[in-house]
PDB file of N, CA and C in Angstrom:
ATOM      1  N   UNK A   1     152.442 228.534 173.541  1.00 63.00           N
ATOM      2  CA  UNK A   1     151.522 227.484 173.145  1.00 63.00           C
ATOM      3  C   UNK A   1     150.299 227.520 174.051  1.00 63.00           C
ATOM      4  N   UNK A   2     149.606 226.645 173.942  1.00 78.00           N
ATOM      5  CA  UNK A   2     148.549 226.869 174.831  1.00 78.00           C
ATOM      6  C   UNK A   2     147.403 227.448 174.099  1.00 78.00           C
ATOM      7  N   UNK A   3     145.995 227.671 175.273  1.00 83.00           N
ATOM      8  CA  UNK A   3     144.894 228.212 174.511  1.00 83.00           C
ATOM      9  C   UNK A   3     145.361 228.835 173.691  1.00 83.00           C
ATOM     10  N   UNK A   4     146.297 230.391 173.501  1.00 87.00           N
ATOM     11  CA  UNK A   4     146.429 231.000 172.659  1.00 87.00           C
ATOM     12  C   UNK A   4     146.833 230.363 171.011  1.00 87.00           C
ATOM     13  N   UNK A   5     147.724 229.511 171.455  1.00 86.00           N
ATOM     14  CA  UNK A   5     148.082 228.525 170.231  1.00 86.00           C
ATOM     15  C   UNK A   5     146.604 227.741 169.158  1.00 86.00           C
ATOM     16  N   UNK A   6     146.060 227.298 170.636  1.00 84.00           N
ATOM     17  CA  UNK A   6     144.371 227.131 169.933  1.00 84.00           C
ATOM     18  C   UNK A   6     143.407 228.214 168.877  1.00 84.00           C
ATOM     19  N   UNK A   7     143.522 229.001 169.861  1.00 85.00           N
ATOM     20  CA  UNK A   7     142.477 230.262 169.560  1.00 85.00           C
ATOM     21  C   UNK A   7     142.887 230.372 168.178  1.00 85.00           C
ATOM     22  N   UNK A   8     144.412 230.820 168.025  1.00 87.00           N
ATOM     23  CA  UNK A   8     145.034 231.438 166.962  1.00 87.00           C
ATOM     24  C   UNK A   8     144.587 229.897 165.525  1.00 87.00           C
ATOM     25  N   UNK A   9     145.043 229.024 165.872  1.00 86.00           N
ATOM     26  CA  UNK A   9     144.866 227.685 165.137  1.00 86.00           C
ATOM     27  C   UNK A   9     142.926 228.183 164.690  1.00 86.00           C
ATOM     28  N   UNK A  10     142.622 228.224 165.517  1.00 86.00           N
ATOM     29  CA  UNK A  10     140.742 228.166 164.974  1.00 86.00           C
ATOM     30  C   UNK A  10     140.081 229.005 164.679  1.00 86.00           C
ATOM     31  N   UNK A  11     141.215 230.584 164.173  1.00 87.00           N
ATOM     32  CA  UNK A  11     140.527 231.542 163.636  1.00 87.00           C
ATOM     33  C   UNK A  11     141.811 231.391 162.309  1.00 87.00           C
ATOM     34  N   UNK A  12     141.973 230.235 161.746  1.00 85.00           N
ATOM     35  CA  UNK A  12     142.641 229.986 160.758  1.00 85.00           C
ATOM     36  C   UNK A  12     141.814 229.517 159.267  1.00 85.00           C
ATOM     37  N   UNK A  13     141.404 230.142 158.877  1.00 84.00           N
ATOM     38  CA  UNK A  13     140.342 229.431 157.467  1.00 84.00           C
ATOM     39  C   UNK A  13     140.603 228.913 157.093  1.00 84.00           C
ATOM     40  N   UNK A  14     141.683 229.364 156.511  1.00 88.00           N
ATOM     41  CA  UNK A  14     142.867 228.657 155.187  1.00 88.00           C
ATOM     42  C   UNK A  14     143.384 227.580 155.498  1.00 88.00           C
ATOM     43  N   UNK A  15     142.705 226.741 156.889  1.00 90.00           N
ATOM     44  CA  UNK A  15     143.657 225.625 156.978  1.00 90.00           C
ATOM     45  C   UNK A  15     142.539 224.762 157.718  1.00 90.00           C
ATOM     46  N   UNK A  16     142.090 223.368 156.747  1.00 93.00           N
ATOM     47  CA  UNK A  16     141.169 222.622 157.097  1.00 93.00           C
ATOM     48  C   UNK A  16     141.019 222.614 158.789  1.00 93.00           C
ATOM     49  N   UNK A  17     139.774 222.560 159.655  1.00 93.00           N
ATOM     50  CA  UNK A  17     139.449 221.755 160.600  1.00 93.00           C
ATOM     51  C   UNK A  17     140.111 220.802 161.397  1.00 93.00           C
ATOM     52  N   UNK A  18     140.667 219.701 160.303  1.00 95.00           N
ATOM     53  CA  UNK A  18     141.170 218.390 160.892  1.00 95.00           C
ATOM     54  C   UNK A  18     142.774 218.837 161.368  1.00 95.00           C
ATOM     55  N   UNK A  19     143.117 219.561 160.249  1.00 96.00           N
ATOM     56  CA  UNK A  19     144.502 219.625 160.556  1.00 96.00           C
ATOM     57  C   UNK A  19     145.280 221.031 161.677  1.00 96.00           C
ATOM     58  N   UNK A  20     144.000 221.760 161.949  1.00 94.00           N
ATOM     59  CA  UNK A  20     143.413 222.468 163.134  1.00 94.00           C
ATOM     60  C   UNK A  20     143.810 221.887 164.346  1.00 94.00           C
ATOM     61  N   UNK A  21     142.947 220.895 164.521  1.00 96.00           N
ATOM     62  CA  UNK A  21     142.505 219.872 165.532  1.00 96.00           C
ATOM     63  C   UNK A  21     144.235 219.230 165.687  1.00 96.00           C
ATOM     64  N   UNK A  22     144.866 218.651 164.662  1.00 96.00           N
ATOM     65  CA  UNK A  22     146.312 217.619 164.838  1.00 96.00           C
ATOM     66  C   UNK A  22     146.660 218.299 165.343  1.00 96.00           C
ATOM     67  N   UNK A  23     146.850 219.632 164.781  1.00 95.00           N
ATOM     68  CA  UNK A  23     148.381 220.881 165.737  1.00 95.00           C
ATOM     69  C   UNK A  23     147.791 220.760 166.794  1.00 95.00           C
ATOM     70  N   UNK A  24     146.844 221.038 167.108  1.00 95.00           N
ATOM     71  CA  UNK A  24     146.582 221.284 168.590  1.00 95.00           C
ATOM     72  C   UNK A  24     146.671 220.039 169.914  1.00 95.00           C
ATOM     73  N   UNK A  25     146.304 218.919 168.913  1.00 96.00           N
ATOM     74  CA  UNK A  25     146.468 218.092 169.935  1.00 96.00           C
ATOM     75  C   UNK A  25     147.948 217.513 170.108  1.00 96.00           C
ATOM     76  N   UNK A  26     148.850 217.776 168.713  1.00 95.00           N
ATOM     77  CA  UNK A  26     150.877 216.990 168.858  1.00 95.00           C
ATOM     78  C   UNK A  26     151.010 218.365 169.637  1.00 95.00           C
ATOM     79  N   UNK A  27     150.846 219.672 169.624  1.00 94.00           N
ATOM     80  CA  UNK A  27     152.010 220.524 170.137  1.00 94.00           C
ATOM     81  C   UNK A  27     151.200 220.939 171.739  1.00 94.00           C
ATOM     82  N   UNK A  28     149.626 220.938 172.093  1.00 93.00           N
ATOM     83  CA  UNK A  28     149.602 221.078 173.433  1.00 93.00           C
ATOM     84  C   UNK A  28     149.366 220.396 174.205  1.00 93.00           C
ATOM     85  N   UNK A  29     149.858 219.652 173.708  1.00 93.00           N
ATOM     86  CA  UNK A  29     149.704 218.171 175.161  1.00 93.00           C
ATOM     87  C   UNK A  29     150.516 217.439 175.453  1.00 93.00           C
ATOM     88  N   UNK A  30     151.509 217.169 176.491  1.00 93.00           N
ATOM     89  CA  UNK A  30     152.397 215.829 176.277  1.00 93.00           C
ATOM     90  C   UNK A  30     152.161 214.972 177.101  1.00 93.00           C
ATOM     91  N   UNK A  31     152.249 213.330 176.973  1.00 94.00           N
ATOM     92  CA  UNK A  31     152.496 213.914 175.562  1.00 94.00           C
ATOM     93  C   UNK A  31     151.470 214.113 174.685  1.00 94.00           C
ATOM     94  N   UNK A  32     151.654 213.971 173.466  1.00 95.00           N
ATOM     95  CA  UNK A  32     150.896 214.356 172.441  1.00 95.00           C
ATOM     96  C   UNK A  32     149.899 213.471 172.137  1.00 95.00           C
ATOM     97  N   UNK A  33     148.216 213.983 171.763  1.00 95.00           N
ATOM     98  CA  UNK A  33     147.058 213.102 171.725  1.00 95.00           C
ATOM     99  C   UNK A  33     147.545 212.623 170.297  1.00 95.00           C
ATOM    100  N   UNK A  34     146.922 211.090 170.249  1.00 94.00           N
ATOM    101  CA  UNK A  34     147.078 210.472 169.083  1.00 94.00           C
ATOM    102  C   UNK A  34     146.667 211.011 167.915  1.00 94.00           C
ATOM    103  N   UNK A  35     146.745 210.871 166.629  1.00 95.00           N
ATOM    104  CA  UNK A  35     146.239 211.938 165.437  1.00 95.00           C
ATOM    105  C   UNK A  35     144.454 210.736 165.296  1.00 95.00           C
ATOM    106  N   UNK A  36     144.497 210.129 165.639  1.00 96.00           N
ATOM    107  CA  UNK A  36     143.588 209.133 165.788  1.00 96.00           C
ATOM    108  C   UNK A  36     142.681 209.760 166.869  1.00 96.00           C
ATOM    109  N   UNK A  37     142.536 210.606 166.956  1.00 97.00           N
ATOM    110  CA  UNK A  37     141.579 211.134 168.175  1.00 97.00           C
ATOM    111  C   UNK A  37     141.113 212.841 167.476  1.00 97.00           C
ATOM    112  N   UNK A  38     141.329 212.583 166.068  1.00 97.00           N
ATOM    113  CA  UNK A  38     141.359 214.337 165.850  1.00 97.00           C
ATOM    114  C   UNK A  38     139.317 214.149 165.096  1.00 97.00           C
ATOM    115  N   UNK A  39     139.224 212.831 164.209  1.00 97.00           N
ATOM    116  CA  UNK A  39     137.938 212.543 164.183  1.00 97.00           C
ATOM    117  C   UNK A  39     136.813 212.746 164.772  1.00 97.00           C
ATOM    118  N   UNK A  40     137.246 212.154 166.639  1.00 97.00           N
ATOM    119  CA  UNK A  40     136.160 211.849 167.488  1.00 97.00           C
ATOM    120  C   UNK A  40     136.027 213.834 168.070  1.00 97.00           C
ATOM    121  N   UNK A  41     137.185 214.175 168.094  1.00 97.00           N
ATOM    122  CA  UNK A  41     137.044 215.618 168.537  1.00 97.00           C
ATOM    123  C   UNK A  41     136.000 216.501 167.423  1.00 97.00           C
ATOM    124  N   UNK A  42     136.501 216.238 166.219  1.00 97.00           N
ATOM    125  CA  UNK A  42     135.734 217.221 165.007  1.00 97.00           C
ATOM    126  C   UNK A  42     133.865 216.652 165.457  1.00 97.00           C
ATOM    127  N   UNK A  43     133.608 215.500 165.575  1.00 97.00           N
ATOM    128  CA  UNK A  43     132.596 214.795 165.728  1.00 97.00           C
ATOM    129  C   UNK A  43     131.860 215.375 167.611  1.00 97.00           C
ATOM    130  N   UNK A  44     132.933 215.811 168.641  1.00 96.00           N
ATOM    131  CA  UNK A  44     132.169 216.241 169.323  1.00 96.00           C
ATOM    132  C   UNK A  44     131.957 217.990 169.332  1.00 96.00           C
ATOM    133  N   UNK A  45     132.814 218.351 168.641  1.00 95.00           N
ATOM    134  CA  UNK A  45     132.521 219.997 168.100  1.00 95.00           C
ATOM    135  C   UNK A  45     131.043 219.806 167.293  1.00 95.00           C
ATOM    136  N   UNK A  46     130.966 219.399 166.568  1.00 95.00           N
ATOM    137  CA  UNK A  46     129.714 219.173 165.488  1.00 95.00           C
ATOM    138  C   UNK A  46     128.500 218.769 167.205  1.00 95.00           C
ATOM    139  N   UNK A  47     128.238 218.140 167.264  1.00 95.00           N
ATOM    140  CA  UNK A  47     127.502 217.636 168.565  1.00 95.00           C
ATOM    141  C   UNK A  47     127.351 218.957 169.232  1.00 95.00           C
ATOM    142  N   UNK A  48     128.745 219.457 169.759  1.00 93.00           N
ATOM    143  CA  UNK A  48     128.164 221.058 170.428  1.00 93.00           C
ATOM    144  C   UNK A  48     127.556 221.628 169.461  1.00 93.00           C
ATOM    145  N   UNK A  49     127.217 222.069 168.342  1.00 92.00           N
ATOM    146  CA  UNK A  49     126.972 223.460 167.526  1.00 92.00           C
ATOM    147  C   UNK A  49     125.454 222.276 167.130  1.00 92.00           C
ATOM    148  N   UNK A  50     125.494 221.143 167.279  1.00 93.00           N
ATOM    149  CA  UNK A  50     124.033 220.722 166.952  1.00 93.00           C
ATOM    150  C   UNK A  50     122.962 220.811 168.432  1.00 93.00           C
ATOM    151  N   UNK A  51     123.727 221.120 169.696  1.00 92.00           N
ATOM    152  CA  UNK A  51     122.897 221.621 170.780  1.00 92.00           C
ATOM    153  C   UNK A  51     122.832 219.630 171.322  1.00 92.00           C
ATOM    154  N   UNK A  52     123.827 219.058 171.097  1.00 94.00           N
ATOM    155  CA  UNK A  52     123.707 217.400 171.480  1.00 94.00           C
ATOM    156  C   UNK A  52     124.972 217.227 172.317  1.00 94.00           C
ATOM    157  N   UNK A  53     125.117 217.783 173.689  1.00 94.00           N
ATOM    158  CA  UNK A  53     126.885 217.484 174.272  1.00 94.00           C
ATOM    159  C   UNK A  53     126.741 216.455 174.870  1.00 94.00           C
ATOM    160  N   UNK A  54     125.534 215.490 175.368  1.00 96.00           N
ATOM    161  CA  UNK A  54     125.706 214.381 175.845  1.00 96.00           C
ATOM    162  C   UNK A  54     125.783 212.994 174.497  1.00 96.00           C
ATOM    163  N   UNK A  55     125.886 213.296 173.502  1.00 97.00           N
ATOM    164  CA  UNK A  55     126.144 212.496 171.922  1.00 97.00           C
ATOM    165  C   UNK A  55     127.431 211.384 171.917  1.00 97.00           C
ATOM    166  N   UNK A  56     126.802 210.455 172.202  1.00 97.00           N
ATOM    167  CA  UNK A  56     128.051 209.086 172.488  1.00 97.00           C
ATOM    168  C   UNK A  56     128.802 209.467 171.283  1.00 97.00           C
ATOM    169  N   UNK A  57     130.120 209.806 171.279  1.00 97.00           N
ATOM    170  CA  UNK A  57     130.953 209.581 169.920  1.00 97.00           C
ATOM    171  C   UNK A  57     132.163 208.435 170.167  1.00 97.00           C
ATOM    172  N   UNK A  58     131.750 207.555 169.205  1.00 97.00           N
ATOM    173  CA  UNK A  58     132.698 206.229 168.849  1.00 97.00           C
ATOM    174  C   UNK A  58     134.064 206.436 169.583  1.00 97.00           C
ATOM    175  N   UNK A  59     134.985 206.014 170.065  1.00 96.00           N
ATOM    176  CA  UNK A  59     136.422 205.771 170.235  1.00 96.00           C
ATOM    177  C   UNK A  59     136.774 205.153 169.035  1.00 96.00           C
ATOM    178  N   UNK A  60     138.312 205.529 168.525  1.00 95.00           N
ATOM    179  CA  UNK A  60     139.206 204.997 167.609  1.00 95.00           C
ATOM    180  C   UNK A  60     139.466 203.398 168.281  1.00 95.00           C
ATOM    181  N   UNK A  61     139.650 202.562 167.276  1.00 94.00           N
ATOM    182  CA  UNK A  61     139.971 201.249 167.830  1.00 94.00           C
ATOM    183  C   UNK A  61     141.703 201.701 168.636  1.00 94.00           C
ATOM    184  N   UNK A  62     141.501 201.076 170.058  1.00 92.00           N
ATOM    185  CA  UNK A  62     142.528 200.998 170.998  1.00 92.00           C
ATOM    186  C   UNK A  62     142.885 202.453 172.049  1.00 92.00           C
ATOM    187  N   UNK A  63     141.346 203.167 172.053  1.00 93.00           N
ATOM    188  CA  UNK A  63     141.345 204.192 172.761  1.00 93.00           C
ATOM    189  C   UNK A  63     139.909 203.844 173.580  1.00 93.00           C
ATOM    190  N   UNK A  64     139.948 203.883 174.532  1.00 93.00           N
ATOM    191  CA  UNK A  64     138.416 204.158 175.581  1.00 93.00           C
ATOM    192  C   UNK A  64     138.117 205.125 176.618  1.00 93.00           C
ATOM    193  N   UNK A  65     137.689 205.391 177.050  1.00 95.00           N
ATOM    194  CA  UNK A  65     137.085 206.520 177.742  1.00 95.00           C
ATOM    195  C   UNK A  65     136.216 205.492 179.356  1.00 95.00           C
ATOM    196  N   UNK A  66     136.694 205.647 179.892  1.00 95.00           N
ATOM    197  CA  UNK A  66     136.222 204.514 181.318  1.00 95.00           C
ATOM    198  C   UNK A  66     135.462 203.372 181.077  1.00 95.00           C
ATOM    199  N   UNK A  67     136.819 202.622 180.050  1.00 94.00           N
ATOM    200  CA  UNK A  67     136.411 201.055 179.904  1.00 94.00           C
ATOM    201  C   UNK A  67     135.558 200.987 178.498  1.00 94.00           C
ATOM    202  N   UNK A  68     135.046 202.183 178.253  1.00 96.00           N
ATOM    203  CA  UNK A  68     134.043 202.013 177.011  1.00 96.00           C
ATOM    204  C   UNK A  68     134.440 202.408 175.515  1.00 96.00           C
ATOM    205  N   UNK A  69     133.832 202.351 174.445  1.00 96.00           N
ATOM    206  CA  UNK A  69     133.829 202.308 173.153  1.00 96.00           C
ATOM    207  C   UNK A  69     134.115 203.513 172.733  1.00 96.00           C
ATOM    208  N   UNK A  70     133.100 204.423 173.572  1.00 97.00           N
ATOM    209  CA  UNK A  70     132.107 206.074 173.266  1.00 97.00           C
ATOM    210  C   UNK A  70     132.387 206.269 174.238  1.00 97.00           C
ATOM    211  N   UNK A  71     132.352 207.673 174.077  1.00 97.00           N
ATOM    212  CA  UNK A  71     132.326 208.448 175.210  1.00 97.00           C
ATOM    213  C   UNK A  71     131.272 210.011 174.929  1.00 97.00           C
ATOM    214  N   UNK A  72     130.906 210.456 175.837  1.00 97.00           N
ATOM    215  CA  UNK A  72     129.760 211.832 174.997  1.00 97.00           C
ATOM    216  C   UNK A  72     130.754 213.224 174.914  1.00 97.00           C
ATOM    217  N   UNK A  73     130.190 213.860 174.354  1.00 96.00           N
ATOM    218  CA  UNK A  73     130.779 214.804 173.796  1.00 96.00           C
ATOM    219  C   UNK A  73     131.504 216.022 174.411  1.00 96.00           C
ATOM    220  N   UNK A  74     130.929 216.129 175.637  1.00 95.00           N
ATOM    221  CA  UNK A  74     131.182 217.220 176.463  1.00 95.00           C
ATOM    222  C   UNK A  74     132.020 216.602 177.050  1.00 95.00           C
ATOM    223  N   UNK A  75     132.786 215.569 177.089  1.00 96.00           N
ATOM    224  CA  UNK A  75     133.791 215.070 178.040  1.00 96.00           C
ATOM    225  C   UNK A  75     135.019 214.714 176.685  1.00 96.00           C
ATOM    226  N   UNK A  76     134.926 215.031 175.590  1.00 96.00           N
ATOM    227  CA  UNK A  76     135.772 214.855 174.716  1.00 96.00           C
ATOM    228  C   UNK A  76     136.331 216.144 174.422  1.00 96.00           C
ATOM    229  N   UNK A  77     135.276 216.806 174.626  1.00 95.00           N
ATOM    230  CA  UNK A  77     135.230 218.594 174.505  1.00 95.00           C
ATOM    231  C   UNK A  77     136.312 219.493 175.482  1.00 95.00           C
ATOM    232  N   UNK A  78     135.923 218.714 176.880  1.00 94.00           N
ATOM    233  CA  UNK A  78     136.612 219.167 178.102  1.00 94.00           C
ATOM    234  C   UNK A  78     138.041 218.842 178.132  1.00 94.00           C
ATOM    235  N   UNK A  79     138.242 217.591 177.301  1.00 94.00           N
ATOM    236  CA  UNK A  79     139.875 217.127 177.985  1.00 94.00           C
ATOM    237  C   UNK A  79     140.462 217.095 177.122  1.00 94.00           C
ATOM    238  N   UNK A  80     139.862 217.198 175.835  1.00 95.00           N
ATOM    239  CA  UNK A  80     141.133 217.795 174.436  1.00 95.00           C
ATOM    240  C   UNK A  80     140.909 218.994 174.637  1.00 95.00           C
ATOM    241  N   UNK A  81     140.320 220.617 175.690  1.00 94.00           N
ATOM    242  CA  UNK A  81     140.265 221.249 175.541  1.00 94.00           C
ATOM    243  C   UNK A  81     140.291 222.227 174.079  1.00 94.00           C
ATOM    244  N   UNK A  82     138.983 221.797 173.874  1.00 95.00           N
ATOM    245  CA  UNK A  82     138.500 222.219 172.471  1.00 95.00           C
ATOM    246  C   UNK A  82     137.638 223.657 172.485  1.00 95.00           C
ATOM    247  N   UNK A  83     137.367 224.224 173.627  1.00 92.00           N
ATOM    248  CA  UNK A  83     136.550 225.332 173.412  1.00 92.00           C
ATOM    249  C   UNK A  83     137.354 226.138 172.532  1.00 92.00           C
ATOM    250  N   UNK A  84     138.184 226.694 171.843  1.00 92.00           N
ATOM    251  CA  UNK A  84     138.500 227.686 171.125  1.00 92.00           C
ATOM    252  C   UNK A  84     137.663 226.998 169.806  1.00 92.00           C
ATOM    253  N   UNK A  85     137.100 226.185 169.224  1.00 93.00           N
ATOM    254  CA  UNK A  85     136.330 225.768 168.617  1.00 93.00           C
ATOM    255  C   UNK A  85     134.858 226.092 168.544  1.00 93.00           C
ATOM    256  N   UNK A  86     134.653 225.962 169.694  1.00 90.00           N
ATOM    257  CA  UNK A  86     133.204 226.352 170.013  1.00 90.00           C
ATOM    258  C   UNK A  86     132.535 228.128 170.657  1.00 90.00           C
ATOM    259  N   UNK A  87     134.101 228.885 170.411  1.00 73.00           N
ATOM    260  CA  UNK A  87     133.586 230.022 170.770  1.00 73.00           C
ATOM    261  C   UNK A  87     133.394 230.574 169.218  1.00 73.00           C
ATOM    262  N   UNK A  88     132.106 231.418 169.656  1.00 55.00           N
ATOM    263  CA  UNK A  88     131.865 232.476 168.142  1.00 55.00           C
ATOM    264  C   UNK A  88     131.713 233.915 168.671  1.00 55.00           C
ATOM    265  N   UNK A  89     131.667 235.005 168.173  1.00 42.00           N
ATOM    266  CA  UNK A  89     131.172 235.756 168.456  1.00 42.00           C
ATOM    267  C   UNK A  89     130.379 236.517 167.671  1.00 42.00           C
ATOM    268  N   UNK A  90     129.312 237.140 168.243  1.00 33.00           N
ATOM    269  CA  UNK A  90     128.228 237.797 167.215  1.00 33.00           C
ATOM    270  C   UNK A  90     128.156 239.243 166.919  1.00 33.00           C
ATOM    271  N   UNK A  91     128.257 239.461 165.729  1.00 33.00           N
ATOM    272  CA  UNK A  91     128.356 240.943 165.890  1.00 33.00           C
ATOM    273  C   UNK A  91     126.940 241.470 164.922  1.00 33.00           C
ATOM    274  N   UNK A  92     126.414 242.329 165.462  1.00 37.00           N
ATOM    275  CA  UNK A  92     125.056 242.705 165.201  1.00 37.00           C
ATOM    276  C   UNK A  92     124.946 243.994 164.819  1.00 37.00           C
ATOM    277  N   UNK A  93     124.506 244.542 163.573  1.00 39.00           N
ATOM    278  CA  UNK A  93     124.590 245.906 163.299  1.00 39.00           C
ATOM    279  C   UNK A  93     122.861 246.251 164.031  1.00 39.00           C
ATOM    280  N   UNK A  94     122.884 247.557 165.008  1.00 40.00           N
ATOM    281  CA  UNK A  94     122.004 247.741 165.336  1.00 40.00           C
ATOM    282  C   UNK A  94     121.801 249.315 164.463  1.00 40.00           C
ATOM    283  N   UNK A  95     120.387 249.713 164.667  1.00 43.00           N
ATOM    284  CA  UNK A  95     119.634 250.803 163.857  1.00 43.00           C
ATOM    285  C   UNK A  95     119.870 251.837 165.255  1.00 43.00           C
ATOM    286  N   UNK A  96     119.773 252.869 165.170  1.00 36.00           N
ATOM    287  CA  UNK A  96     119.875 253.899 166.229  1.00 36.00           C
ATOM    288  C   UNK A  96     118.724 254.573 165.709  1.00 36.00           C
ATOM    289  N   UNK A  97     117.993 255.238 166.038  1.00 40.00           N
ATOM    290  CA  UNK A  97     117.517 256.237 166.322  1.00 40.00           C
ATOM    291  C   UNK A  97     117.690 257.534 167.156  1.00 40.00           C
ATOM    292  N   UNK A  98     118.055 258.941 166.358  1.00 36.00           N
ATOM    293  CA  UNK A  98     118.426 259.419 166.741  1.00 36.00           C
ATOM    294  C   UNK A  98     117.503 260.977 166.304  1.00 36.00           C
TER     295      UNK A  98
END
């Protein structure tokens, strides 16, 4: 389990985003993040890929983040350990000349 469990989960097509996000948060964490927290995560992935990681995203009613409502994105990012989300890689056909 673990990143690899991630990685593998988010190079999954065939299987919505959200329900991406649930596996990852019931099977690598215990305990397990609420399924009520899979929203605010999809919402701070979106925030990274819009170039916005400081982006207050809402808390679920009966979750806060140091006393508060919101919390920004890069700190939702960091502790549901979501980067297997936010990695891409680019592959570029280059021309040679030869």
């Amino acid at each position: 389990m673990g990143k690899m469990f991630a990685t593998e989960l988010s190079a999954m097509d065939t299987m919505p985003m959200e329900q991406q996000i649930n596996l990852h948060l019931q099977y690598n964490f215990y305990p397990p993040v609420p399924s009520s927290m899979v929203q605010p995560c999809i919402d701070a992935i979106n925030a990274y890929w819009n170039e916005d990681i400081y982006a207050e995203i809402e808390m679920p009613q009966g979750v806060s983040y140091r006393g508060m409502t919101t919390a920004p994105a890069h700190a939702i990012v960091e502790q549901h350990r979501l980067d297997s989300w936010l990695e891409q890689e680019y592959y570029e056909d280059e021309e040679f000349d030869v």
